[in-house]
Amino acid sequence: MSASAPTPEAVDELLEASELERARELLAGAAPNDERFAVVRVKLGLFDGSLPAGAAQQALIKLMRRDPEWPGAKELYQLASSQAYRGRESSASHSHPPPPERK
């Protein structure tokens, strides 16, 4: 992995290892409009507290409306929903559930 060419998977690995600063540094090397990083950007905000769980859910809903199979979006939506519930935040999942799973 080159420092000049981060991947969403590399950023996600750092997030899962709680290495938020390193993940932030990798994301800084990605183009701001590169949608491949959309989920890990939301995940970083959720993990570092800069993005409330409800706002994270809304961002993920927007992605899943475009593509119900957006990589990592459903899983992160479920985590954000749980955080919103634990934090007693208003939850988007009550009025805007994620798209149904395809069979």
Short mmCIF file of C-alpha atoms in Angstrom, two decimals:
data_model
loop_
_atom_site.label_atom_id
_atom_site.label_comp_id
_atom_site.label_asym_id
_atom_site.label_seq_id
_atom_site.Cartn_x
_atom_site.Cartn_y
_atom_site.Cartn_z
CA MET A 1 0.00 0.00 0.00
CA SER A 2 1.43 3.33 -1.04
CA ALA A 3 0.92 6.42 1.10
CA SER A 4 -0.19 8.24 -2.05
CA ALA A 5 -2.88 5.68 -2.92
CA PRO A 6 -4.97 4.83 0.16
CA THR A 7 -7.76 2.29 -0.08
CA PRO A 8 -11.05 2.23 1.82
CA GLU A 9 -10.07 -1.19 3.16
CA ALA A 10 -6.81 0.14 4.61
CA VAL A 11 -8.64 3.00 6.30
CA ASP A 12 -11.26 0.60 7.66
CA GLU A 13 -8.57 -1.65 9.13
CA LEU A 14 -7.10 1.33 10.98
CA LEU A 15 -10.54 2.35 12.24
CA GLU A 16 -11.23 -1.16 13.50
CA ALA A 17 -7.86 -1.07 15.31
CA SER A 18 -8.87 2.27 16.91
CA GLU A 19 -6.04 4.05 15.10
CA LEU A 20 -8.14 7.08 14.28
CA GLU A 21 -5.30 9.52 13.63
CA ARG A 22 -3.62 7.18 11.15
CA ALA A 23 -6.99 6.58 9.47
CA ARG A 24 -7.51 10.35 9.24
CA GLU A 25 -4.06 10.74 7.66
CA LEU A 26 -4.84 8.09 5.04
CA LEU A 27 -8.19 9.71 4.27
CA ALA A 28 -6.42 13.03 3.76
CA GLY A 29 -4.64 11.39 0.82
CA ALA A 30 -7.93 10.45 -0.86
CA ALA A 31 -9.73 12.84 -3.16
CA PRO A 32 -12.64 14.47 -1.28
CA ASN A 33 -15.08 13.47 -4.02
CA ASP A 34 -13.92 9.82 -4.19
CA GLU A 35 -17.11 8.04 -3.18
CA ARG A 36 -15.29 4.78 -2.50
CA PHE A 37 -14.34 6.39 0.84
CA ALA A 38 -17.87 7.54 1.78
CA VAL A 39 -18.52 4.81 4.35
CA VAL A 40 -15.12 5.06 6.06
CA ARG A 41 -15.51 8.84 6.26
CA VAL A 42 -18.82 8.37 8.07
CA LYS A 43 -17.26 5.66 10.23
CA LEU A 44 -14.40 7.94 11.26
CA GLY A 45 -16.85 10.67 12.21
CA LEU A 46 -18.91 8.20 14.21
CA PHE A 47 -15.87 6.78 15.97
CA ASP A 48 -14.22 10.12 16.79
CA GLY A 49 -17.49 11.73 17.87
CA SER A 50 -17.47 14.46 15.23
CA LEU A 51 -20.59 12.99 13.57
CA PRO A 52 -23.62 12.18 15.73
CA ALA A 53 -25.14 8.74 15.22
CA GLY A 54 -28.32 10.19 13.71
CA ALA A 55 -26.36 12.19 11.14
CA ALA A 56 -24.31 9.09 10.32
CA GLN A 57 -27.52 7.16 9.73
CA GLN A 58 -28.81 9.87 7.40
CA ALA A 59 -25.57 9.84 5.39
CA LEU A 60 -25.72 6.06 5.11
CA ILE A 61 -29.39 6.09 4.11
CA LYS A 62 -28.49 8.49 1.30
CA LEU A 63 -25.82 6.06 0.06
CA MET A 64 -28.07 3.00 0.35
CA ARG A 65 -30.85 4.70 -1.57
CA ARG A 66 -28.46 5.01 -4.49
CA ASP A 67 -27.13 1.47 -4.07
CA PRO A 68 -28.67 -0.88 -1.48
CA GLU A 69 -25.52 -2.99 -1.61
CA TRP A 70 -23.06 -0.13 -0.95
CA PRO A 71 -20.06 -1.89 0.64
CA GLY A 72 -20.10 -1.61 4.43
CA ALA A 73 -23.08 0.76 4.60
CA LYS A 74 -25.61 -1.65 6.13
CA GLU A 75 -23.24 -2.82 8.83
CA LEU A 76 -22.27 0.71 9.77
CA TYR A 77 -25.93 1.77 9.70
CA GLN A 78 -26.71 -0.94 12.25
CA LEU A 79 -23.84 0.24 14.47
CA ALA A 80 -24.97 3.87 14.20
CA SER A 81 -28.53 2.83 15.01
CA SER A 82 -27.35 1.00 18.13
CA GLN A 83 -25.28 4.02 19.19
CA ALA A 84 -28.25 6.33 18.67
CA TYR A 85 -30.42 4.06 20.79
CA ARG A 86 -27.82 3.78 23.57
CA GLY A 87 -27.29 7.54 23.50
CA ARG A 88 -31.05 8.14 23.52
CA GLU A 89 -30.77 10.10 20.29
CA SER A 90 -33.66 10.31 17.92
CA SER A 91 -33.10 7.46 15.51
CA ALA A 92 -33.59 7.66 11.78
CA SER A 93 -34.17 3.91 11.75
CA HIS A 94 -37.66 4.40 13.18
CA SER A 95 -38.87 6.46 10.26
CA HIS A 96 -36.36 5.58 7.54
CA PRO A 97 -35.25 1.98 7.70
CA PRO A 98 -32.48 0.90 5.39
CA PRO A 99 -33.53 -0.61 2.07
CA PRO A 100 -34.77 -4.19 2.29
CA GLU A 101 -32.30 -6.96 1.63
CA ARG A 102 -32.43 -8.49 -1.82
CA LYS A 103 -32.99 -12.21 -1.98
#
